[in-house]
Amino acid sequence: MSKLEIIDLHVAVTADGVQQEILSGVNLTINSGEVHAIMGPNGTGKSTLSETIMGNPNYQVTGGDIRLNGRSILNMQVDERARAGLFLAMQYPPAIAGITNAEFIRAAVNSRRSADQQVGVMNFLPELDKRLHQLEMPEDMAERYLNAGFSGGEKKKNEILQMLMIQPAFSILDEIDSGLDIDALRIVAAGVNSMRGPKHASLIITHYQRLLNYIVPDVVHVMKGGVIVESGGPELAKELEQTGYEHLGAE
Ligand SMILES: Nc1ncnc2c1ncn2[C@@H]1O[C@H](COP(=O)(O)OP(=O)(O)OP(=O)(O)O)[C@@H](O)[C@H]1O
Ligand SMILES: [Mg+2]
């Protein structure tokens, strides 16, 4: 059983030489087997939290801690965090010309495995085909350059493809539903649900309650002004649909 703990986390970014605090004391504990959702207004720090958990160096931790199974991961680089089981589906996945999607995903899978567990092309490609089929993605997506010219929805599906291939212990899914058509939303949600189980946990950032009809979370948190101002069950997301965020928090 694994546990990810965010403890009184303070995070700042530096823009034009000025340091600005974005997260002002976030507390959150996610155990394997659980699905947590974070909702909240634009610009409130949701992506900042996900990038900080993954170790993006643009985000400076100025206080608090992030612990995986009781051990601080703050000194670990992105690749070490990935090997420790963390995975982030980015809100804005970057395109990389010159490396194919298949090459990228195989490298991502192998970078998380020990030298004697590396997956060769012959074993990798049938599994990739299976996952492409599961997500109803065309087979040629494997041979295209990573995210280059992918539509918004294709990029999102591709993040889920990576998650299914990597089989991480903790998945952070930042607006995985943005830009998805109605059918794609259902397919992506089914992909996420297929990861559910005692060995996996996820943190799902979304603006839309609709996604949470498909992926029913155990806990819903509301982030506002860089802190979590409310937590509850799936009914909280439904309430927010009616009430908005105005009445929550100190802002
Ligand atoms: N690298 C950065 N440089 C400067 N400011 C940043 C940086 N990253 C985030 N910010 C600022 O931090 C605040 C929080 O941004 P963040 O992307 O975490 O919000 P969010 O809650 O994910 O919003 P959205 O719902 O729109 O995706 C914003 O005001 C943003 O402009
Ligand atoms: Mg965001």
PDB file of N, CA and C and ligand atoms in Angstrom, residues 13-15 20 22 40-49 58-59 91-92 174-175 205 207 223, ligand 1:
ATOM      1  N   VAL A  13       6.694  30.815  -7.635  1.00  0.00           N
ATOM      2  CA  VAL A  13       7.356  30.900  -8.940  1.00  0.00           C
ATOM      3  C   VAL A  13       8.044  32.250  -9.008  1.00  0.00           C
ATOM      4  N   THR A  14       9.099  32.298  -9.808  1.00  0.00           N
ATOM      5  CA  THR A  14       9.809  33.564  -9.989  1.00  0.00           C
ATOM      6  C   THR A  14       9.605  34.021 -11.425  1.00  0.00           C
ATOM      7  N   ALA A  15       8.995  35.170 -11.572  1.00  0.00           N
ATOM      8  CA  ALA A  15       8.790  35.745 -12.904  1.00  0.00           C
ATOM      9  C   ALA A  15       9.370  37.153 -12.905  1.00  0.00           C
ATOM     10  N   GLN A  20       6.787  34.916  -6.416  1.00  0.00           N
ATOM     11  CA  GLN A  20       5.378  35.065  -6.043  1.00  0.00           C
ATOM     12  C   GLN A  20       4.874  33.740  -5.500  1.00  0.00           C
ATOM     13  N   ILE A  22       2.356  30.866  -4.906  1.00  0.00           N
ATOM     14  CA  ILE A  22       1.159  30.357  -5.577  1.00  0.00           C
ATOM     15  C   ILE A  22       0.388  29.409  -4.653  1.00  0.00           C
ATOM     16  N   GLY A  40     -11.704  23.866  -8.900  1.00  0.00           N
ATOM     17  CA  GLY A  40     -11.408  25.202  -8.406  1.00  0.00           C
ATOM     18  C   GLY A  40     -11.248  26.186  -9.541  1.00  0.00           C
ATOM     19  N   PRO A  41     -11.354  27.471  -9.224  1.00  0.00           N
ATOM     20  CA  PRO A  41     -11.300  28.503 -10.257  1.00  0.00           C
ATOM     21  C   PRO A  41      -9.978  28.495 -11.036  1.00  0.00           C
ATOM     22  N   ASN A  42      -9.989  29.112 -12.196  1.00  0.00           N
ATOM     23  CA  ASN A  42      -8.777  29.270 -13.001  1.00  0.00           C
ATOM     24  C   ASN A  42      -7.724  30.024 -12.196  1.00  0.00           C
ATOM     25  N   GLY A  43      -6.470  29.624 -12.384  1.00  0.00           N
ATOM     26  CA  GLY A  43      -5.352  30.371 -11.806  1.00  0.00           C
ATOM     27  C   GLY A  43      -5.216  30.226 -10.303  1.00  0.00           C
ATOM     28  N   THR A  44      -5.764  29.150  -9.762  1.00  0.00           N
ATOM     29  CA  THR A  44      -5.795  28.998  -8.310  1.00  0.00           C
ATOM     30  C   THR A  44      -4.664  28.109  -7.789  1.00  0.00           C
ATOM     31  N   GLY A  45      -3.944  27.442  -8.713  1.00  0.00           N
ATOM     32  CA  GLY A  45      -2.779  26.663  -8.297  1.00  0.00           C
ATOM     33  C   GLY A  45      -2.880  25.157  -8.506  1.00  0.00           C
ATOM     34  N   LYS A  46      -3.877  24.706  -9.230  1.00  0.00           N
ATOM     35  CA  LYS A  46      -4.063  23.257  -9.432  1.00  0.00           C
ATOM     36  C   LYS A  46      -2.930  22.654 -10.257  1.00  0.00           C
ATOM     37  N   SER A  47      -2.606  23.309 -11.377  1.00  0.00           N
ATOM     38  CA  SER A  47      -1.497  22.786 -12.197  1.00  0.00           C
ATOM     39  C   SER A  47      -0.167  22.985 -11.480  1.00  0.00           C
ATOM     40  N   THR A  48      -0.064  24.060 -10.723  1.00  0.00           N
ATOM     41  CA  THR A  48       1.144  24.287  -9.929  1.00  0.00           C
ATOM     42  C   THR A  48       1.364  23.121  -8.975  1.00  0.00           C
ATOM     43  N   LEU A  49       0.293  22.664  -8.337  1.00  0.00           N
ATOM     44  CA  LEU A  49       0.407  21.521  -7.421  1.00  0.00           C
ATOM     45  C   LEU A  49       0.868  20.280  -8.185  1.00  0.00           C
ATOM     46  N   ASN A  58      10.656  24.710 -12.211  1.00  0.00           N
ATOM     47  CA  ASN A  58      10.162  26.088 -12.231  1.00  0.00           C
ATOM     48  C   ASN A  58       9.370  26.438 -10.977  1.00  0.00           C
ATOM     49  N   TYR A  59       8.979  25.410 -10.243  1.00  0.00           N
ATOM     50  CA  TYR A  59       8.157  25.643  -9.058  1.00  0.00           C
ATOM     51  C   TYR A  59       8.992  25.394  -7.812  1.00  0.00           C
ATOM     52  N   GLN A  91      -1.515  19.295 -18.396  1.00  0.00           N
ATOM     53  CA  GLN A  91      -2.617  20.086 -18.965  1.00  0.00           C
ATOM     54  C   GLN A  91      -2.284  20.481 -20.405  1.00  0.00           C
ATOM     55  N   TYR A  92      -1.034  20.831 -20.640  1.00  0.00           N
ATOM     56  CA  TYR A  92      -0.608  21.202 -21.988  1.00  0.00           C
ATOM     57  C   TYR A  92       0.581  20.336 -22.395  1.00  0.00           C
ATOM     58  N   ASP A 174      -4.196  16.152 -15.183  1.00  0.00           N
ATOM     59  CA  ASP A 174      -4.534  17.575 -15.158  1.00  0.00           C
ATOM     60  C   ASP A 174      -5.411  17.927 -16.359  1.00  0.00           C
ATOM     61  N   GLU A 175      -6.671  18.135 -16.097  1.00  0.00           N
ATOM     62  CA  GLU A 175      -7.658  18.489 -17.143  1.00  0.00           C
ATOM     63  C   GLU A 175      -7.599  17.527 -18.320  1.00  0.00           C
ATOM     64  N   ILE A 205      -7.660  16.472 -11.835  1.00  0.00           N
ATOM     65  CA  ILE A 205      -7.987  17.900 -11.833  1.00  0.00           C
ATOM     66  C   ILE A 205      -8.980  18.152 -12.957  1.00  0.00           C
ATOM     67  N   HIS A 207     -12.493  20.810 -14.367  1.00  0.00           N
ATOM     68  CA  HIS A 207     -13.447  21.902 -14.170  1.00  0.00           C
ATOM     69  C   HIS A 207     -14.873  21.407 -14.264  1.00  0.00           C
ATOM     70  N   MET A 223      -9.882  23.779  -4.528  1.00  0.00           N
ATOM     71  CA  MET A 223      -8.729  24.638  -4.278  1.00  0.00           C
ATOM     72  C   MET A 223      -9.081  26.056  -4.684  1.00  0.00           C
TER      73      MET A 223
HETATM   74  N1  LIG B   1       5.863  29.415 -14.445  1.00  0.00           N
HETATM   75  C1  LIG B   1       5.065  30.412 -14.010  1.00  0.00           C
HETATM   76  N2  LIG B   1       5.464  31.701 -14.052  1.00  0.00           N
HETATM   77  C2  LIG B   1       4.675  32.687 -13.597  1.00  0.00           C
HETATM   78  N3  LIG B   1       3.458  32.503 -13.070  1.00  0.00           N
HETATM   79  C3  LIG B   1       3.009  31.255 -13.000  1.00  0.00           C
HETATM   80  C4  LIG B   1       3.773  30.142 -13.470  1.00  0.00           C
HETATM   81  N4  LIG B   1       3.073  29.019 -13.280  1.00  0.00           N
HETATM   82  C5  LIG B   1       1.918  29.416 -12.715  1.00  0.00           C
HETATM   83  N5  LIG B   1       1.873  30.744 -12.554  1.00  0.00           N
HETATM   84  C6  LIG B   1       0.766  31.515 -11.983  1.00  0.00           C
HETATM   85  O1  LIG B   1       0.306  30.814 -10.861  1.00  0.00           O
HETATM   86  C7  LIG B   1      -1.113  30.888 -10.765  1.00  0.00           C
HETATM   87  C8  LIG B   1      -1.669  29.481 -10.700  1.00  0.00           C
HETATM   88  O2  LIG B   1      -1.494  28.851 -11.965  1.00  0.00           O
HETATM   89  P1  LIG B   1      -1.953  27.379 -12.238  1.00  0.00           P
HETATM   90  O3  LIG B   1      -1.558  27.032 -13.627  1.00  0.00           O
HETATM   91  O4  LIG B   1      -1.439  26.493 -11.151  1.00  0.00           O
HETATM   92  O5  LIG B   1      -3.542  27.505 -12.100  1.00  0.00           O
HETATM   93  P2  LIG B   1      -4.696  26.436 -12.326  1.00  0.00           P
HETATM   94  O6  LIG B   1      -5.445  26.353 -11.049  1.00  0.00           O
HETATM   95  O7  LIG B   1      -4.126  25.200 -12.873  1.00  0.00           O
HETATM   96  O8  LIG B   1      -5.606  27.181 -13.408  1.00  0.00           O
HETATM   97  P3  LIG B   1      -6.457  26.604 -14.656  1.00  0.00           P
HETATM   98  O9  LIG B   1      -7.739  26.092 -14.058  1.00  0.00           O
HETATM   99  O10 LIG B   1      -6.706  27.818 -15.495  1.00  0.00           O
HETATM  100  O11 LIG B   1      -5.651  25.550 -15.343  1.00  0.00           O
HETATM  101  C9  LIG B   1      -1.565  31.689 -11.965  1.00  0.00           C
HETATM  102  O12 LIG B   1      -1.785  33.010 -11.569  1.00  0.00           O
HETATM  103  C10 LIG B   1      -0.388  31.594 -12.926  1.00  0.00           C
HETATM  104  O13 LIG B   1      -0.325  32.719 -13.765  1.00  0.00           O
END
